[in-house]
């Protein structure tokens, strides 16, 4: 990507921790624990999906993609955040900001699409079990997975390119915890209307249609599973769907709230805190939600530990 810019500075100043010097150690410890737990849990899921024959199914193929994505997701932001907290620096180089924004925005788009694909897989498995093997074939899984990753990177390429084509007139202070689109647009002294139209147009497809597909698929799952289940089965189905929808809608809701509002209307508190909902909490909760009450995962874990 060829980035042209009209600035003379070579770094951005991160203001996210400006007024939190007294609790830097507490924040460092919290972020480190979250990062380690996210890495370990998602790594275990990937290992189990690869090693255990019982988990070589479309559902665990997509879950393995989600786990790998969450590892990349958190690695894009948390290590740099830990470095800022540990060294008490507040700057990030210009090119580091470009790459961080590019990969972070890529993973945001990929996860939005991948969650919708996983909801479709879940819908077919429960509502059309007899046709599942005909609809969700191996090549279909590969194509859907590749489409999610390609769509996320294409989306990020567009936004990153046009964001760093804007002129920045001297103020290099980012009121955020990491490089993100909205804080960068607020620094620009140029016309950001094109960037906002791009966020809105592409966001309508990724951030609105995807959660709508998830919501409709879960409603279909509930309408199919509950009438055929016992009282205990209904409670389990409702509990599973509600926990799944909670995390998914939390992710989509925070993304919509962050990227699909006018940049000038975003307060500094929202600009800094809301992104933490999908950049840290969602990768932390995904392994728990998707493996909750999952007997196959428990058996695979016990089998691997037994071999070790």
PDB file of C-alpha atoms in Angstrom:
ATOM      1  CA  UNK A   1       0.000   0.000   0.000  1.00  0.00           C
ATOM      2  CA  UNK A   2       1.450   3.345  -1.018  1.00  0.00           C
ATOM      3  CA  UNK A   3       0.574   5.897   1.628  1.00  0.00           C
ATOM      4  CA  UNK A   4       0.791   9.595   0.842  1.00  0.00           C
ATOM      5  CA  UNK A   5       0.419  12.173   3.587  1.00  0.00           C
ATOM      6  CA  UNK A   6       0.870  15.865   4.144  1.00  0.00           C
ATOM      7  CA  UNK A   7       2.274  15.747   7.666  1.00  0.00           C
ATOM      8  CA  UNK A   8       5.743  16.415   8.936  1.00  0.00           C
ATOM      9  CA  UNK A   9       5.536  14.383  12.159  1.00  0.00           C
ATOM     10  CA  UNK A  10       6.690  10.780  12.264  1.00  0.00           C
ATOM     11  CA  UNK A  11       4.652   9.476  15.205  1.00  0.00           C
ATOM     12  CA  UNK A  12       1.307   9.669  16.978  1.00  0.00           C
ATOM     13  CA  UNK A  13       0.824  10.358  20.673  1.00  0.00           C
ATOM     14  CA  UNK A  14      -1.572   7.904  22.362  1.00  0.00           C
ATOM     15  CA  UNK A  15      -3.668   9.730  24.980  1.00  0.00           C
ATOM     16  CA  UNK A  16      -5.708   6.756  26.167  1.00  0.00           C
ATOM     17  CA  UNK A  17      -3.655   6.369  29.355  1.00  0.00           C
ATOM     18  CA  UNK A  18      -2.931  10.050  29.932  1.00  0.00           C
ATOM     19  CA  UNK A  19      -4.939  10.374  33.156  1.00  0.00           C
ATOM     20  CA  UNK A  20      -4.370   6.811  34.365  1.00  0.00           C
ATOM     21  CA  UNK A  21      -0.723   6.919  35.453  1.00  0.00           C
ATOM     22  CA  UNK A  22      -1.618   5.926  39.015  1.00  0.00           C
ATOM     23  CA  UNK A  23      -3.123   2.606  37.927  1.00  0.00           C
ATOM     24  CA  UNK A  24      -0.696   1.709  35.130  1.00  0.00           C
ATOM     25  CA  UNK A  25       0.463  -1.424  36.955  1.00  0.00           C
ATOM     26  CA  UNK A  26      -3.130  -2.531  37.593  1.00  0.00           C
ATOM     27  CA  UNK A  27      -4.042  -1.981  33.938  1.00  0.00           C
ATOM     28  CA  UNK A  28      -0.887  -3.768  32.792  1.00  0.00           C
ATOM     29  CA  UNK A  29      -1.715  -6.780  34.983  1.00  0.00           C
ATOM     30  CA  UNK A  30      -5.324  -6.875  33.800  1.00  0.00           C
ATOM     31  CA  UNK A  31      -4.478  -6.622  30.097  1.00  0.00           C
ATOM     32  CA  UNK A  32      -1.718  -9.234  30.473  1.00  0.00           C
ATOM     33  CA  UNK A  33      -4.044 -11.735  32.179  1.00  0.00           C
ATOM     34  CA  UNK A  34      -6.732 -11.195  29.556  1.00  0.00           C
ATOM     35  CA  UNK A  35      -4.200 -11.594  26.743  1.00  0.00           C
ATOM     36  CA  UNK A  36      -2.690 -14.785  28.158  1.00  0.00           C
ATOM     37  CA  UNK A  37      -6.088 -16.340  28.844  1.00  0.00           C
ATOM     38  CA  UNK A  38      -7.317 -15.430  25.344  1.00  0.00           C
ATOM     39  CA  UNK A  39      -4.184 -16.845  23.722  1.00  0.00           C
ATOM     40  CA  UNK A  40      -4.197 -20.088  25.716  1.00  0.00           C
ATOM     41  CA  UNK A  41      -7.890 -20.853  25.336  1.00  0.00           C
ATOM     42  CA  UNK A  42      -7.996 -20.117  21.609  1.00  0.00           C
ATOM     43  CA  UNK A  43      -4.768 -22.049  21.021  1.00  0.00           C
ATOM     44  CA  UNK A  44      -6.238 -25.094  22.789  1.00  0.00           C
ATOM     45  CA  UNK A  45      -9.318 -24.935  20.567  1.00  0.00           C
ATOM     46  CA  UNK A  46      -7.179 -24.840  17.413  1.00  0.00           C
ATOM     47  CA  UNK A  47      -5.047 -27.761  18.629  1.00  0.00           C
ATOM     48  CA  UNK A  48      -8.107 -29.839  19.520  1.00  0.00           C
ATOM     49  CA  UNK A  49      -9.775 -29.092  16.171  1.00  0.00           C
ATOM     50  CA  UNK A  50      -6.644 -30.244  14.320  1.00  0.00           C
ATOM     51  CA  UNK A  51      -5.681 -33.266  16.443  1.00  0.00           C
ATOM     52  CA  UNK A  52      -9.026 -34.849  17.349  1.00  0.00           C
ATOM     53  CA  UNK A  53     -10.908 -36.627  14.560  1.00  0.00           C
ATOM     54  CA  UNK A  54     -14.284 -35.947  16.210  1.00  0.00           C
ATOM     55  CA  UNK A  55     -13.794 -32.200  15.797  1.00  0.00           C
ATOM     56  CA  UNK A  56     -13.008 -32.262  12.083  1.00  0.00           C
ATOM     57  CA  UNK A  57     -16.447 -30.979  11.150  1.00  0.00           C
ATOM     58  CA  UNK A  58     -17.607 -27.728   9.496  1.00  0.00           C
ATOM     59  CA  UNK A  59     -18.612 -26.229  12.853  1.00  0.00           C
ATOM     60  CA  UNK A  60     -15.146 -26.724  14.330  1.00  0.00           C
ATOM     61  CA  UNK A  61     -13.523 -25.591  11.083  1.00  0.00           C
ATOM     62  CA  UNK A  62     -15.235 -22.235  11.503  1.00  0.00           C
ATOM     63  CA  UNK A  63     -14.567 -22.241  15.245  1.00  0.00           C
ATOM     64  CA  UNK A  64     -10.876 -22.852  14.536  1.00  0.00           C
ATOM     65  CA  UNK A  65     -10.913 -19.898  12.149  1.00  0.00           C
ATOM     66  CA  UNK A  66     -12.566 -17.770  14.832  1.00  0.00           C
ATOM     67  CA  UNK A  67      -9.991 -18.808  17.427  1.00  0.00           C
ATOM     68  CA  UNK A  68      -7.082 -18.028  15.103  1.00  0.00           C
ATOM     69  CA  UNK A  69      -8.744 -14.710  14.254  1.00  0.00           C
ATOM     70  CA  UNK A  70      -9.119 -13.817  17.933  1.00  0.00           C
ATOM     71  CA  UNK A  71      -5.433 -14.569  18.514  1.00  0.00           C
ATOM     72  CA  UNK A  72      -4.505 -12.210  15.670  1.00  0.00           C
ATOM     73  CA  UNK A  73      -7.101  -9.711  16.876  1.00  0.00           C
ATOM     74  CA  UNK A  74      -5.733  -9.328  20.386  1.00  0.00           C
ATOM     75  CA  UNK A  75      -2.104  -9.510  19.234  1.00  0.00           C
ATOM     76  CA  UNK A  76      -2.694  -6.455  17.048  1.00  0.00           C
ATOM     77  CA  UNK A  77      -3.488  -4.192  20.002  1.00  0.00           C
ATOM     78  CA  UNK A  78      -2.716  -5.649  23.442  1.00  0.00           C
ATOM     79  CA  UNK A  79       1.096  -6.123  23.140  1.00  0.00           C
ATOM     80  CA  UNK A  80       1.470  -2.513  22.032  1.00  0.00           C
ATOM     81  CA  UNK A  81      -0.815  -1.447  24.894  1.00  0.00           C
ATOM     82  CA  UNK A  82       1.290  -3.431  27.373  1.00  0.00           C
ATOM     83  CA  UNK A  83       4.427  -1.781  26.017  1.00  0.00           C
ATOM     84  CA  UNK A  84       2.918   1.684  26.511  1.00  0.00           C
ATOM     85  CA  UNK A  85       1.907   0.807  30.066  1.00  0.00           C
ATOM     86  CA  UNK A  86       5.191  -0.842  31.003  1.00  0.00           C
ATOM     87  CA  UNK A  87       7.543   1.783  29.575  1.00  0.00           C
ATOM     88  CA  UNK A  88       5.138   4.673  30.236  1.00  0.00           C
ATOM     89  CA  UNK A  89       5.728   5.856  26.680  1.00  0.00           C
ATOM     90  CA  UNK A  90       2.858   7.468  24.832  1.00  0.00           C
ATOM     91  CA  UNK A  91       3.977   7.391  21.204  1.00  0.00           C
ATOM     92  CA  UNK A  92       3.600   5.045  18.266  1.00  0.00           C
ATOM     93  CA  UNK A  93       5.448   5.503  14.995  1.00  0.00           C
ATOM     94  CA  UNK A  94       3.568   6.615  11.901  1.00  0.00           C
ATOM     95  CA  UNK A  95       4.049   3.358   9.979  1.00  0.00           C
ATOM     96  CA  UNK A  96       3.226   1.282  13.067  1.00  0.00           C
ATOM     97  CA  UNK A  97      -0.062   3.160  13.266  1.00  0.00           C
ATOM     98  CA  UNK A  98      -0.736   2.447   9.577  1.00  0.00           C
ATOM     99  CA  UNK A  99      -0.150  -1.289   9.989  1.00  0.00           C
ATOM    100  CA  UNK A 100      -2.048  -1.474  13.284  1.00  0.00           C
ATOM    101  CA  UNK A 101      -5.085   0.230  11.776  1.00  0.00           C
ATOM    102  CA  UNK A 102      -4.928  -1.960   8.664  1.00  0.00           C
ATOM    103  CA  UNK A 103      -4.758  -5.295  10.457  1.00  0.00           C
ATOM    104  CA  UNK A 104      -7.105  -4.297  13.269  1.00  0.00           C
ATOM    105  CA  UNK A 105      -9.770  -3.108  10.830  1.00  0.00           C
ATOM    106  CA  UNK A 106      -9.227  -6.259   8.751  1.00  0.00           C
ATOM    107  CA  UNK A 107      -9.918  -8.482  11.750  1.00  0.00           C
ATOM    108  CA  UNK A 108     -12.995  -6.440  12.704  1.00  0.00           C
ATOM    109  CA  UNK A 109     -14.506  -7.037   9.255  1.00  0.00           C
ATOM    110  CA  UNK A 110     -13.487 -10.711   9.134  1.00  0.00           C
ATOM    111  CA  UNK A 111     -15.094 -11.431  12.503  1.00  0.00           C
ATOM    112  CA  UNK A 112     -18.315  -9.672  11.494  1.00  0.00           C
ATOM    113  CA  UNK A 113     -18.581 -11.896   8.409  1.00  0.00           C
ATOM    114  CA  UNK A 114     -17.374 -15.067  10.127  1.00  0.00           C
ATOM    115  CA  UNK A 115     -19.943 -14.823  12.926  1.00  0.00           C
ATOM    116  CA  UNK A 116     -22.677 -14.586  10.271  1.00  0.00           C
ATOM    117  CA  UNK A 117     -21.296 -17.666   8.470  1.00  0.00           C
ATOM    118  CA  UNK A 118     -21.175 -19.603  11.750  1.00  0.00           C
ATOM    119  CA  UNK A 119     -24.792 -18.628  12.424  1.00  0.00           C
ATOM    120  CA  UNK A 120     -25.740 -19.960   8.972  1.00  0.00           C
ATOM    121  CA  UNK A 121     -23.907 -23.231   9.682  1.00  0.00           C
ATOM    122  CA  UNK A 122     -25.752 -23.530  13.007  1.00  0.00           C
ATOM    123  CA  UNK A 123     -29.086 -22.829  11.307  1.00  0.00           C
ATOM    124  CA  UNK A 124     -28.582 -25.523   8.651  1.00  0.00           C
ATOM    125  CA  UNK A 125     -27.372 -28.077  11.236  1.00  0.00           C
ATOM    126  CA  UNK A 126     -30.468 -27.650  13.443  1.00  0.00           C
ATOM    127  CA  UNK A 127     -33.216 -26.669  10.999  1.00  0.00           C
ATOM    128  CA  UNK A 128     -32.154 -28.862   8.038  1.00  0.00           C
ATOM    129  CA  UNK A 129     -30.169 -31.726   9.579  1.00  0.00           C
ATOM    130  CA  UNK A 130     -30.946 -34.195   6.765  1.00  0.00           C
ATOM    131  CA  UNK A 131     -29.564 -31.830   4.131  1.00  0.00           C
ATOM    132  CA  UNK A 132     -26.647 -30.547   6.213  1.00  0.00           C
ATOM    133  CA  UNK A 133     -23.998 -32.749   4.594  1.00  0.00           C
ATOM    134  CA  UNK A 134     -25.276 -31.753   1.139  1.00  0.00           C
ATOM    135  CA  UNK A 135     -25.296 -28.000   1.848  1.00  0.00           C
ATOM    136  CA  UNK A 136     -22.227 -27.562   4.072  1.00  0.00           C
ATOM    137  CA  UNK A 137     -19.598 -29.484   2.115  1.00  0.00           C
ATOM    138  CA  UNK A 138     -15.850 -29.207   2.604  1.00  0.00           C
ATOM    139  CA  UNK A 139     -15.365 -27.016  -0.450  1.00  0.00           C
ATOM    140  CA  UNK A 140     -18.264 -24.806   0.678  1.00  0.00           C
ATOM    141  CA  UNK A 141     -16.595 -24.371   4.087  1.00  0.00           C
ATOM    142  CA  UNK A 142     -13.309 -23.404   2.443  1.00  0.00           C
ATOM    143  CA  UNK A 143     -15.040 -20.953   0.118  1.00  0.00           C
ATOM    144  CA  UNK A 144     -17.026 -19.316   2.925  1.00  0.00           C
ATOM    145  CA  UNK A 145     -13.948 -19.055   5.128  1.00  0.00           C
ATOM    146  CA  UNK A 146     -11.853 -17.593   2.311  1.00  0.00           C
ATOM    147  CA  UNK A 147     -14.624 -15.118   1.459  1.00  0.00           C
ATOM    148  CA  UNK A 148     -14.688 -13.870   5.079  1.00  0.00           C
ATOM    149  CA  UNK A 149     -10.919 -13.326   5.187  1.00  0.00           C
ATOM    150  CA  UNK A 150     -10.792 -11.737   1.728  1.00  0.00           C
ATOM    151  CA  UNK A 151     -13.754  -9.478   2.491  1.00  0.00           C
ATOM    152  CA  UNK A 152     -12.178  -8.258   5.726  1.00  0.00           C
ATOM    153  CA  UNK A 153      -8.817  -7.433   4.106  1.00  0.00           C
ATOM    154  CA  UNK A 154     -10.437  -5.691   1.132  1.00  0.00           C
ATOM    155  CA  UNK A 155     -12.626  -3.635   3.457  1.00  0.00           C
ATOM    156  CA  UNK A 156      -9.614  -2.613   5.544  1.00  0.00           C
ATOM    157  CA  UNK A 157      -7.513  -1.759   2.485  1.00  0.00           C
ATOM    158  CA  UNK A 158     -10.147   0.726   1.336  1.00  0.00           C
ATOM    159  CA  UNK A 159     -10.570   2.429   4.722  1.00  0.00           C
ATOM    160  CA  UNK A 160      -6.852   2.509   5.575  1.00  0.00           C
ATOM    161  CA  UNK A 161      -5.852   3.893   2.194  1.00  0.00           C
ATOM    162  CA  UNK A 162      -8.352   6.748   2.276  1.00  0.00           C
ATOM    163  CA  UNK A 163      -7.719   7.487   5.967  1.00  0.00           C
ATOM    164  CA  UNK A 164      -4.001   8.085   5.364  1.00  0.00           C
ATOM    165  CA  UNK A 165      -4.652  10.111   2.230  1.00  0.00           C
ATOM    166  CA  UNK A 166      -6.126  12.819   4.468  1.00  0.00           C
ATOM    167  CA  UNK A 167      -4.009  15.815   5.493  1.00  0.00           C
ATOM    168  CA  UNK A 168      -3.075  16.045   9.195  1.00  0.00           C
ATOM    169  CA  UNK A 169      -2.193  19.575  10.211  1.00  0.00           C
ATOM    170  CA  UNK A 170       0.118  19.301  13.179  1.00  0.00           C
ATOM    171  CA  UNK A 171      -1.962  17.723  15.942  1.00  0.00           C
ATOM    172  CA  UNK A 172      -0.763  14.141  16.305  1.00  0.00           C
ATOM    173  CA  UNK A 173      -2.495  13.294  19.607  1.00  0.00           C
ATOM    174  CA  UNK A 174      -4.817  10.281  19.300  1.00  0.00           C
ATOM    175  CA  UNK A 175      -7.468  10.212  22.003  1.00  0.00           C
ATOM    176  CA  UNK A 176      -7.615   6.407  22.040  1.00  0.00           C
ATOM    177  CA  UNK A 177      -5.821   3.316  23.325  1.00  0.00           C
ATOM    178  CA  UNK A 178      -4.576   2.373  19.828  1.00  0.00           C
ATOM    179  CA  UNK A 179      -4.778   3.584  16.230  1.00  0.00           C
ATOM    180  CA  UNK A 180      -8.365   3.459  15.041  1.00  0.00           C
ATOM    181  CA  UNK A 181     -10.355   5.101  12.271  1.00  0.00           C
ATOM    182  CA  UNK A 182     -12.511   7.561  14.219  1.00  0.00           C
ATOM    183  CA  UNK A 183      -9.645   9.125  16.270  1.00  0.00           C
ATOM    184  CA  UNK A 184      -7.581   9.518  13.088  1.00  0.00           C
ATOM    185  CA  UNK A 185     -10.432  11.201  11.220  1.00  0.00           C
ATOM    186  CA  UNK A 186     -10.861  13.630  14.108  1.00  0.00           C
ATOM    187  CA  UNK A 187      -7.208  14.711  13.667  1.00  0.00           C
ATOM    188  CA  UNK A 188      -7.589  15.486   9.977  1.00  0.00           C
ATOM    189  CA  UNK A 189      -7.957  19.062   8.795  1.00  0.00           C
ATOM    190  CA  UNK A 190      -9.242  17.886   5.416  1.00  0.00           C
ATOM    191  CA  UNK A 191     -12.663  16.842   4.142  1.00  0.00           C
ATOM    192  CA  UNK A 192     -13.609  13.519   5.758  1.00  0.00           C
ATOM    193  CA  UNK A 193     -17.009  13.187   4.066  1.00  0.00           C
ATOM    194  CA  UNK A 194     -15.731  10.472   1.690  1.00  0.00           C
ATOM    195  CA  UNK A 195     -14.351   8.455   4.605  1.00  0.00           C
ATOM    196  CA  UNK A 196     -17.642   8.718   6.466  1.00  0.00           C
ATOM    197  CA  UNK A 197     -19.610   7.675   3.378  1.00  0.00           C
ATOM    198  CA  UNK A 198     -17.327   4.661   2.971  1.00  0.00           C
ATOM    199  CA  UNK A 199     -17.807   3.694   6.634  1.00  0.00           C
ATOM    200  CA  UNK A 200     -21.561   4.021   6.290  1.00  0.00           C
ATOM    201  CA  UNK A 201     -21.901   2.279   2.912  1.00  0.00           C
ATOM    202  CA  UNK A 202     -19.678  -0.711   3.655  1.00  0.00           C
ATOM    203  CA  UNK A 203     -20.886  -0.779   7.261  1.00  0.00           C
ATOM    204  CA  UNK A 204     -24.478  -1.209   6.124  1.00  0.00           C
ATOM    205  CA  UNK A 205     -23.455  -4.508   4.542  1.00  0.00           C
ATOM    206  CA  UNK A 206     -21.000  -5.804   7.126  1.00  0.00           C
ATOM    207  CA  UNK A 207     -22.229  -4.318  10.405  1.00  0.00           C
ATOM    208  CA  UNK A 208     -25.996  -4.364   9.752  1.00  0.00           C
ATOM    209  CA  UNK A 209     -26.777  -7.239   7.384  1.00  0.00           C
ATOM    210  CA  UNK A 210     -24.487  -9.685   9.219  1.00  0.00           C
ATOM    211  CA  UNK A 211     -26.122  -9.268  12.682  1.00  0.00           C
ATOM    212  CA  UNK A 212     -29.541  -9.383  11.026  1.00  0.00           C
ATOM    213  CA  UNK A 213     -28.632 -12.778   9.538  1.00  0.00           C
ATOM    214  CA  UNK A 214     -27.409 -13.947  12.951  1.00  0.00           C
ATOM    215  CA  UNK A 215     -30.611 -12.815  14.662  1.00  0.00           C
ATOM    216  CA  UNK A 216     -32.886 -14.430  12.067  1.00  0.00           C
ATOM    217  CA  UNK A 217     -30.937 -17.706  12.139  1.00  0.00           C
ATOM    218  CA  UNK A 218     -31.131 -17.896  15.951  1.00  0.00           C
ATOM    219  CA  UNK A 219     -34.878 -17.226  15.875  1.00  0.00           C
ATOM    220  CA  UNK A 220     -35.251 -20.076  13.381  1.00  0.00           C
ATOM    221  CA  UNK A 221     -33.110 -22.320  15.580  1.00  0.00           C
ATOM    222  CA  UNK A 222     -35.257 -21.568  18.629  1.00  0.00           C
ATOM    223  CA  UNK A 223     -38.515 -22.058  16.719  1.00  0.00           C
ATOM    224  CA  UNK A 224     -37.258 -25.441  15.492  1.00  0.00           C
ATOM    225  CA  UNK A 225     -35.548 -26.766  18.621  1.00  0.00           C
ATOM    226  CA  UNK A 226     -37.929 -25.711  21.387  1.00  0.00           C
ATOM    227  CA  UNK A 227     -41.141 -27.477  20.192  1.00  0.00           C
ATOM    228  CA  UNK A 228     -39.228 -30.755  19.742  1.00  0.00           C
ATOM    229  CA  UNK A 229     -37.428 -30.675  23.076  1.00  0.00           C
ATOM    230  CA  UNK A 230     -38.295 -31.647  26.611  1.00  0.00           C
ATOM    231  CA  UNK A 231     -38.481 -29.020  29.336  1.00  0.00           C
ATOM    232  CA  UNK A 232     -34.811 -29.545  30.109  1.00  0.00           C
ATOM    233  CA  UNK A 233     -33.978 -29.418  26.402  1.00  0.00           C
ATOM    234  CA  UNK A 234     -35.896 -26.165  25.965  1.00  0.00           C
ATOM    235  CA  UNK A 235     -34.013 -24.592  28.846  1.00  0.00           C
ATOM    236  CA  UNK A 236     -30.690 -25.730  27.401  1.00  0.00           C
ATOM    237  CA  UNK A 237     -31.596 -24.469  23.905  1.00  0.00           C
ATOM    238  CA  UNK A 238     -32.727 -21.111  25.249  1.00  0.00           C
ATOM    239  CA  UNK A 239     -29.632 -20.789  27.456  1.00  0.00           C
ATOM    240  CA  UNK A 240     -27.277 -21.641  24.594  1.00  0.00           C
ATOM    241  CA  UNK A 241     -28.975 -19.255  22.151  1.00  0.00           C
ATOM    242  CA  UNK A 242     -29.195 -16.420  24.674  1.00  0.00           C
ATOM    243  CA  UNK A 243     -25.516 -16.664  25.662  1.00  0.00           C
ATOM    244  CA  UNK A 244     -24.496 -16.875  21.997  1.00  0.00           C
ATOM    245  CA  UNK A 245     -26.688 -13.901  21.021  1.00  0.00           C
ATOM    246  CA  UNK A 246     -25.436 -11.853  23.970  1.00  0.00           C
ATOM    247  CA  UNK A 247     -21.800 -12.051  22.851  1.00  0.00           C
ATOM    248  CA  UNK A 248     -22.602 -11.671  19.141  1.00  0.00           C
ATOM    249  CA  UNK A 249     -24.901  -8.669  19.599  1.00  0.00           C
ATOM    250  CA  UNK A 250     -22.418  -7.131  22.045  1.00  0.00           C
ATOM    251  CA  UNK A 251     -19.781  -7.353  19.320  1.00  0.00           C
ATOM    252  CA  UNK A 252     -21.964  -6.037  16.505  1.00  0.00           C
ATOM    253  CA  UNK A 253     -23.547  -3.379  18.715  1.00  0.00           C
ATOM    254  CA  UNK A 254     -20.218  -1.919  19.800  1.00  0.00           C
ATOM    255  CA  UNK A 255     -18.925  -1.974  16.191  1.00  0.00           C
ATOM    256  CA  UNK A 256     -22.031  -0.165  14.935  1.00  0.00           C
ATOM    257  CA  UNK A 257     -21.860   2.344  17.781  1.00  0.00           C
ATOM    258  CA  UNK A 258     -18.190   3.078  17.022  1.00  0.00           C
ATOM    259  CA  UNK A 259     -18.037   3.203  13.222  1.00  0.00           C
ATOM    260  CA  UNK A 260     -21.512   4.116  11.975  1.00  0.00           C
ATOM    261  CA  UNK A 261     -21.939   7.419  13.800  1.00  0.00           C
ATOM    262  CA  UNK A 262     -20.703  10.838  12.657  1.00  0.00           C
ATOM    263  CA  UNK A 263     -17.124  11.332  13.856  1.00  0.00           C
ATOM    264  CA  UNK A 264     -17.651  14.790  15.452  1.00  0.00           C
ATOM    265  CA  UNK A 265     -20.493  13.442  17.628  1.00  0.00           C
ATOM    266  CA  UNK A 266     -18.322  10.821  19.294  1.00  0.00           C
ATOM    267  CA  UNK A 267     -17.231  11.791  22.786  1.00  0.00           C
ATOM    268  CA  UNK A 268     -13.736  10.969  23.948  1.00  0.00           C
ATOM    269  CA  UNK A 269     -15.089   8.519  26.545  1.00  0.00           C
ATOM    270  CA  UNK A 270     -17.042   6.536  23.955  1.00  0.00           C
ATOM    271  CA  UNK A 271     -14.172   6.662  21.470  1.00  0.00           C
ATOM    272  CA  UNK A 272     -11.849   5.040  23.995  1.00  0.00           C
ATOM    273  CA  UNK A 273     -14.070   2.650  25.965  1.00  0.00           C
ATOM    274  CA  UNK A 274     -16.542   1.232  23.439  1.00  0.00           C
ATOM    275  CA  UNK A 275     -13.836  -0.326  21.175  1.00  0.00           C
ATOM    276  CA  UNK A 276     -12.592  -2.313  24.175  1.00  0.00           C
ATOM    277  CA  UNK A 277     -15.903  -4.207  24.080  1.00  0.00           C
ATOM    278  CA  UNK A 278     -15.098  -5.877  20.760  1.00  0.00           C
ATOM    279  CA  UNK A 279     -11.300  -5.752  20.732  1.00  0.00           C
ATOM    280  CA  UNK A 280     -10.720  -7.362  24.147  1.00  0.00           C
ATOM    281  CA  UNK A 281     -13.913  -8.761  25.677  1.00  0.00           C
ATOM    282  CA  UNK A 282     -15.228 -10.602  22.609  1.00  0.00           C
ATOM    283  CA  UNK A 283     -12.021 -12.606  21.936  1.00  0.00           C
ATOM    284  CA  UNK A 284     -11.979 -13.419  25.652  1.00  0.00           C
ATOM    285  CA  UNK A 285     -15.593 -14.640  25.738  1.00  0.00           C
ATOM    286  CA  UNK A 286     -15.790 -16.423  22.364  1.00  0.00           C
ATOM    287  CA  UNK A 287     -13.932 -19.602  23.449  1.00  0.00           C
ATOM    288  CA  UNK A 288     -16.099 -19.848  26.570  1.00  0.00           C
ATOM    289  CA  UNK A 289     -19.422 -19.339  24.792  1.00  0.00           C
ATOM    290  CA  UNK A 290     -18.732 -21.607  21.829  1.00  0.00           C
ATOM    291  CA  UNK A 291     -17.408 -24.479  23.941  1.00  0.00           C
ATOM    292  CA  UNK A 292     -19.921 -24.087  26.788  1.00  0.00           C
ATOM    293  CA  UNK A 293     -21.589 -27.430  27.606  1.00  0.00           C
ATOM    294  CA  UNK A 294     -19.876 -28.944  24.548  1.00  0.00           C
ATOM    295  CA  UNK A 295     -19.324 -32.634  25.200  1.00  0.00           C
ATOM    296  CA  UNK A 296     -17.169 -33.145  22.092  1.00  0.00           C
ATOM    297  CA  UNK A 297     -14.712 -30.478  23.208  1.00  0.00           C
ATOM    298  CA  UNK A 298     -14.573 -31.919  26.727  1.00  0.00           C
ATOM    299  CA  UNK A 299     -13.907 -35.414  25.382  1.00  0.00           C
ATOM    300  CA  UNK A 300     -11.227 -34.098  23.005  1.00  0.00           C
ATOM    301  CA  UNK A 301      -9.582 -32.180  25.850  1.00  0.00           C
ATOM    302  CA  UNK A 302      -9.543 -35.224  28.112  1.00  0.00           C
ATOM    303  CA  UNK A 303      -8.172 -37.382  25.284  1.00  0.00           C
ATOM    304  CA  UNK A 304      -5.336 -34.947  24.552  1.00  0.00           C
ATOM    305  CA  UNK A 305      -4.464 -34.574  28.229  1.00  0.00           C
ATOM    306  CA  UNK A 306      -4.492 -38.339  28.601  1.00  0.00           C
ATOM    307  CA  UNK A 307      -2.001 -38.707  25.740  1.00  0.00           C
ATOM    308  CA  UNK A 308       0.211 -36.027  27.254  1.00  0.00           C
TER     309      UNK A 308
END
